[in-house]
PDB file of C-alpha atoms in Angstrom:
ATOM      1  CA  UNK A   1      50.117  50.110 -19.090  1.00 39.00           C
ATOM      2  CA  UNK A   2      51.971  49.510 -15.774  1.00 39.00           C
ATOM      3  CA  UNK A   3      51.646  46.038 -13.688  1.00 42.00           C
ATOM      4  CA  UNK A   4      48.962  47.787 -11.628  1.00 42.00           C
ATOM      5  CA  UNK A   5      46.173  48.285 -13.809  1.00 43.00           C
ATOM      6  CA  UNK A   6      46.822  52.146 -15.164  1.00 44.00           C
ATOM      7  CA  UNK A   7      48.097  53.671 -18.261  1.00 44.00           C
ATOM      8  CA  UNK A   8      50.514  56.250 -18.962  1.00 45.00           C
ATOM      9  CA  UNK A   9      48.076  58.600 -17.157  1.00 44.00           C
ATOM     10  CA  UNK A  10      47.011  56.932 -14.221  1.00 47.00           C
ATOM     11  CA  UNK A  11      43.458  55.948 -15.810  1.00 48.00           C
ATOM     12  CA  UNK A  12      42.079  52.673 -15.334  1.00 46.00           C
ATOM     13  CA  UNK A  13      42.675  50.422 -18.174  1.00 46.00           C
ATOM     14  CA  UNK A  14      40.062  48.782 -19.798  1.00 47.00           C
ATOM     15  CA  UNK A  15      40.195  44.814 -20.798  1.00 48.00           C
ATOM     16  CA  UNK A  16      37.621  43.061 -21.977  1.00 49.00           C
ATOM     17  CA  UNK A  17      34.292  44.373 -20.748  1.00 53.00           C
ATOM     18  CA  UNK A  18      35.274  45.845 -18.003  1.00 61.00           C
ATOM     19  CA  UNK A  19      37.159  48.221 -16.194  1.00 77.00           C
ATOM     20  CA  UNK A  20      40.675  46.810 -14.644  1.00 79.00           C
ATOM     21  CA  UNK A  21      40.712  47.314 -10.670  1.00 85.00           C
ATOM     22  CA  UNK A  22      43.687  49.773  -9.652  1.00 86.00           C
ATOM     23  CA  UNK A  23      45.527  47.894  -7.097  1.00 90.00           C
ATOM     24  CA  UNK A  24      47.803  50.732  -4.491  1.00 91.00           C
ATOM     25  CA  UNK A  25      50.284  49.764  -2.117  1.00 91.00           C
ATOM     26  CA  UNK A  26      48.757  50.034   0.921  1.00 92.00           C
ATOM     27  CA  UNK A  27      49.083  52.350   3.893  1.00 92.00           C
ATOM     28  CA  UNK A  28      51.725  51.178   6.290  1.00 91.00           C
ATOM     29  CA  UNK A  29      49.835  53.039   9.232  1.00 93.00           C
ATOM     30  CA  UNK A  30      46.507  51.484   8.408  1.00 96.00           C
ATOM     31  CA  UNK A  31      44.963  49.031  10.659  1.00 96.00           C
ATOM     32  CA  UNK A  32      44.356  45.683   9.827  1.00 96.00           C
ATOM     33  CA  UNK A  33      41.441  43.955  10.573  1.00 97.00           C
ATOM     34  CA  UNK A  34      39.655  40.962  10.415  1.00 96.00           C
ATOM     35  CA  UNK A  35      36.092  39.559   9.946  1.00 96.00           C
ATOM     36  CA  UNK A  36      35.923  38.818  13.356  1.00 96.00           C
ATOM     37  CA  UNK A  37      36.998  42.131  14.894  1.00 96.00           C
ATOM     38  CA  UNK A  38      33.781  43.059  13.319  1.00 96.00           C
ATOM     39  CA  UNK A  39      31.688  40.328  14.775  1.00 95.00           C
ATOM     40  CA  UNK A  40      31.579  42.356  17.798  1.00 95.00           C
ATOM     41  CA  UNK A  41      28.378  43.619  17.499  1.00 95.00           C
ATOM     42  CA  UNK A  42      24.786  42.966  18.126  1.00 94.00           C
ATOM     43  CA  UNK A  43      21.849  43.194  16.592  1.00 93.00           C
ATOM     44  CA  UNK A  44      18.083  44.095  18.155  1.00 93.00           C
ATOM     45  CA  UNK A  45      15.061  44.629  16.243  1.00 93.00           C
ATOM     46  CA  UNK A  46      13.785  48.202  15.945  1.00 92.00           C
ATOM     47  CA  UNK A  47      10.962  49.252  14.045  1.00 93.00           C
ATOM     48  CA  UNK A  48      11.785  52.004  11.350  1.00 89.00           C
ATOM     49  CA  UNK A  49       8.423  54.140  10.291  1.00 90.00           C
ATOM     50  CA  UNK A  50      10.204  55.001   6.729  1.00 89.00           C
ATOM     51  CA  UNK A  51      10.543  51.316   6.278  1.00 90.00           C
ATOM     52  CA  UNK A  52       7.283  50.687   7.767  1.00 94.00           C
ATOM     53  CA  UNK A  53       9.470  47.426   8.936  1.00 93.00           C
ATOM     54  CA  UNK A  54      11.334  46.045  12.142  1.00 93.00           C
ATOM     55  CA  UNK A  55      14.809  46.318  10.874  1.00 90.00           C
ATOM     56  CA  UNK A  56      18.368  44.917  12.408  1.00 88.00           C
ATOM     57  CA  UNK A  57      20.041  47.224  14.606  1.00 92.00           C
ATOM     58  CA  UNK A  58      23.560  47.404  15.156  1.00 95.00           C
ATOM     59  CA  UNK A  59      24.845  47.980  18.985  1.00 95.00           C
ATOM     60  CA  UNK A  60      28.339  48.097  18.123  1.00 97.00           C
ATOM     61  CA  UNK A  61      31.199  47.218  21.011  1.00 97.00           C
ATOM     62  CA  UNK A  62      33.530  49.293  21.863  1.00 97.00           C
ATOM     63  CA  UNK A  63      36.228  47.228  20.151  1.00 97.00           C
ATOM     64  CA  UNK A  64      34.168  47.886  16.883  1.00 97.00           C
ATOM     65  CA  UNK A  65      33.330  51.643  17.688  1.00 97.00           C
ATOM     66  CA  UNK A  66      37.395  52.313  18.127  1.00 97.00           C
ATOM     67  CA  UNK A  67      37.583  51.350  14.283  1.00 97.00           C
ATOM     68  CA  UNK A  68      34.941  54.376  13.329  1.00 98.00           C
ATOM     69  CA  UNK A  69      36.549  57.202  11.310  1.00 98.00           C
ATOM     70  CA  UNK A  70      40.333  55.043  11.547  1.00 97.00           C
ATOM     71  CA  UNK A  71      41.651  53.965   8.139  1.00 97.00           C
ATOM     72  CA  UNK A  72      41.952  50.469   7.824  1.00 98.00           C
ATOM     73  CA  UNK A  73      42.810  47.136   6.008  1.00 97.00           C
ATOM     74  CA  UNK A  74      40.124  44.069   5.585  1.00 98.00           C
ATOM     75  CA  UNK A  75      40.656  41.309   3.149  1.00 97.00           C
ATOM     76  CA  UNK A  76      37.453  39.408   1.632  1.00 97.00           C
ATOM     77  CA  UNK A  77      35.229  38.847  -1.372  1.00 96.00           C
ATOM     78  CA  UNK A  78      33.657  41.350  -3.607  1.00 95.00           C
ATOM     79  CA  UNK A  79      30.327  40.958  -4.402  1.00 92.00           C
ATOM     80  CA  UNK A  80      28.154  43.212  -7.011  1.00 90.00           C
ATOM     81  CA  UNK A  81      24.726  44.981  -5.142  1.00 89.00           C
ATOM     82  CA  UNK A  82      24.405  47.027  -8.042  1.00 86.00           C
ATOM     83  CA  UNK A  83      25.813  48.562 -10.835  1.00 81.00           C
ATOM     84  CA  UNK A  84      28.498  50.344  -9.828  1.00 81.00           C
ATOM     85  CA  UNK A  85      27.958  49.030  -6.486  1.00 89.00           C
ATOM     86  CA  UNK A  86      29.715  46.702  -3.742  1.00 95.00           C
ATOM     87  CA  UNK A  87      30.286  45.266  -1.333  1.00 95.00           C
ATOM     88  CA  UNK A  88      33.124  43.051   0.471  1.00 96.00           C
ATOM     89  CA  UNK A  89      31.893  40.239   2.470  1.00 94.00           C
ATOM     90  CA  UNK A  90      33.539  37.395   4.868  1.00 94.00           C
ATOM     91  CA  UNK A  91      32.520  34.984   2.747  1.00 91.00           C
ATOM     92  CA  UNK A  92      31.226  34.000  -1.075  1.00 90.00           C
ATOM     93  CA  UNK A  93      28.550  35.552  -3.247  1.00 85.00           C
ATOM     94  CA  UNK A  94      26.514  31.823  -2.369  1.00 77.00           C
ATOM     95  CA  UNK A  95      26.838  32.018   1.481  1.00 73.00           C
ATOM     96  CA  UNK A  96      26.766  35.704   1.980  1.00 67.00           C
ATOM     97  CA  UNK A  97      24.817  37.578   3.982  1.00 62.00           C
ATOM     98  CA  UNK A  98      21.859  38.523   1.066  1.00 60.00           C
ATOM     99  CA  UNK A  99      21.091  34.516   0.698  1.00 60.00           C
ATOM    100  CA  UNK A 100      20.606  34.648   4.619  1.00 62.00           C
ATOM    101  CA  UNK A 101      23.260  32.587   5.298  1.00 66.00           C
ATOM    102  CA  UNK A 102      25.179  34.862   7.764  1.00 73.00           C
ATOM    103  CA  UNK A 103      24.673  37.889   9.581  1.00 81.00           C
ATOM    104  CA  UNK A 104      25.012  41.875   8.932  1.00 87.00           C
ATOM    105  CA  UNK A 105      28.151  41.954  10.593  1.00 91.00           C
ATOM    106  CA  UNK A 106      29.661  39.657   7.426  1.00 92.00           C
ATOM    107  CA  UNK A 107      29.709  42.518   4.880  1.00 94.00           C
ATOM    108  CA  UNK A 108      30.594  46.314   4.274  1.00 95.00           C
ATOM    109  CA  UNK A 109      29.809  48.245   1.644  1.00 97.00           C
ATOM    110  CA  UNK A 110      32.377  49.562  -0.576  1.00 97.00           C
ATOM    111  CA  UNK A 111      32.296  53.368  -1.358  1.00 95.00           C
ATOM    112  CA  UNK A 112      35.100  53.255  -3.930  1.00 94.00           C
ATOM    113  CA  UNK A 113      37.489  56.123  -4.280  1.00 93.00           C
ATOM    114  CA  UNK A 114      37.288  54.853  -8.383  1.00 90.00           C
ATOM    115  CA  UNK A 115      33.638  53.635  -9.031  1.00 88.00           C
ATOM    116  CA  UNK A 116      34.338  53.464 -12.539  1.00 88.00           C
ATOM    117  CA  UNK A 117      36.392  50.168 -11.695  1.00 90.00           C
ATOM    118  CA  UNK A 118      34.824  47.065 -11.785  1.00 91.00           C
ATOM    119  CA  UNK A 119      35.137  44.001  -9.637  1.00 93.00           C
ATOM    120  CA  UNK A 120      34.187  40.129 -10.819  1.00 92.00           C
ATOM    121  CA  UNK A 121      32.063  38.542  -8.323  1.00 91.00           C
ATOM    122  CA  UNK A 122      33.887  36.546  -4.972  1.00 93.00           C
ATOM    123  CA  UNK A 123      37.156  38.593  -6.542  1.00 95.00           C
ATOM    124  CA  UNK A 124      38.888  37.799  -3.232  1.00 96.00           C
ATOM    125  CA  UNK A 125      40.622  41.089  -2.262  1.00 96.00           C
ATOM    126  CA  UNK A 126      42.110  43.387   0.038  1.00 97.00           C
ATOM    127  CA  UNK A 127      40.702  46.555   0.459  1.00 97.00           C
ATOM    128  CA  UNK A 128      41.666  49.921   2.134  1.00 97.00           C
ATOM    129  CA  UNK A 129      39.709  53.014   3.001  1.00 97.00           C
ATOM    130  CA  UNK A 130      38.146  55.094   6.117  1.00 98.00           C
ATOM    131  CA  UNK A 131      35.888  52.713   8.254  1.00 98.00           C
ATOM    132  CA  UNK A 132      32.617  53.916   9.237  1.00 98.00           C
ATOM    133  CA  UNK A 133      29.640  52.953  11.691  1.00 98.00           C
ATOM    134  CA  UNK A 134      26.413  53.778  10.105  1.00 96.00           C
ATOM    135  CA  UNK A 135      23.738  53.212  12.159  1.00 93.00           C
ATOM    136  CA  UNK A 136      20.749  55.889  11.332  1.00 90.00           C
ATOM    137  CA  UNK A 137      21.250  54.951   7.021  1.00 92.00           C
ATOM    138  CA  UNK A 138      18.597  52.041   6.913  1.00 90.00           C
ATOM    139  CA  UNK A 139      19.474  52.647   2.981  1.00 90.00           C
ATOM    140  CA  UNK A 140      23.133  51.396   3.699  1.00 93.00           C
ATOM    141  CA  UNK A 141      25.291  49.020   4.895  1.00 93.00           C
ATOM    142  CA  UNK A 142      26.057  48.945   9.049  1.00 95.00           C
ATOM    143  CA  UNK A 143      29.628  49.242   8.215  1.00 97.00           C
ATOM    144  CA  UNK A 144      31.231  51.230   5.453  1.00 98.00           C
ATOM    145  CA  UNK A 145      34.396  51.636   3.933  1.00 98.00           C
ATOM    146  CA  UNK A 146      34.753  55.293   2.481  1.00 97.00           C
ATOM    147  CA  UNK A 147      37.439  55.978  -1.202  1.00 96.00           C
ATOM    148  CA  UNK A 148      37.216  52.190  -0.509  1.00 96.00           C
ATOM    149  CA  UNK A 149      40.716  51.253  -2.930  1.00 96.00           C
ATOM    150  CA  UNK A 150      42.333  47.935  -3.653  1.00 95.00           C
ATOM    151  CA  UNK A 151      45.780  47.290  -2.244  1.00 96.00           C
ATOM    152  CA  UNK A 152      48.536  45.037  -1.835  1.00 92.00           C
ATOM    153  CA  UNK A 153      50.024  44.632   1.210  1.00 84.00           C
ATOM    154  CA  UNK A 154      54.048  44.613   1.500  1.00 76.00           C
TER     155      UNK A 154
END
């Protein structure tokens, strides 16, 4: 097993009960960005007949729409939705966005390029992957991070 998770043939390692995270090197030509880069966004209510609910909906600035389709870096804490599932979030599993203590703009979901990996809860992290805008999904996050992957920046 190498220092970054993987065995002789590249497979995630298992230890414990779970599945060690593959940590990369990360993309020299990937943006970094910050929590607040995506605070730059506003929300309206809009009623959603599938939902039969008003729902949050995301007018995104053009800061924010520049990011869409760009591969990028964000740093923050992993938090389970469901199995399988994640997200990353500006801040901890006990102030995140789900317990309504901040807004949709505070988390992306995680569409990992590995799902059989597994992440502990507020595993602080830096993640890479192709950002994307969703605004028509009402079944997914505003923002997500597509082959979402761990890194370590240089």
């Amino acid at each position: 097993e190498n220092a970054g998770g993987e065995n002789e043939s590249g497979e995630a390692s298992a230890e414990g009960d779970f599945i060690q995270p593959v940590v990369v090197k990360a993309n020299p030509n990937a943006k970094a960005i910050t929590w607040r880069d995506l605070a730059k966004v506003t929300f309206e209510d809009k009623y959603y007949e599938e939902a039969d609910a008003n729902l949050l909906f995301p007018s995104y600035s053009e800061e924010v729409k520049e990011l869409n389709q760009q591969t990028i870096n964000i740093e923050g804490y992993v938090n389970p939705v469901t199995p399988g599932r994640y997200e990353l979030s500006a801040n901890p599993f006990a102030s995140c966005f789900f317990c309504g203590n901040a807004g949709p703009e505070s988390v992306l979901e995680l569409e990992l390029s590995r799902p059989e990996q597994i992440f502990l809860t507020d595993e602080y992290r830096t993640f890479q992957g192709k950002f994307v805008l969703n605004d028509t999904d009402i079944d997914r996050m505003n923002y997500i991070l597509l082959l979402a992957q761990a890194v370590e920046i240089e």
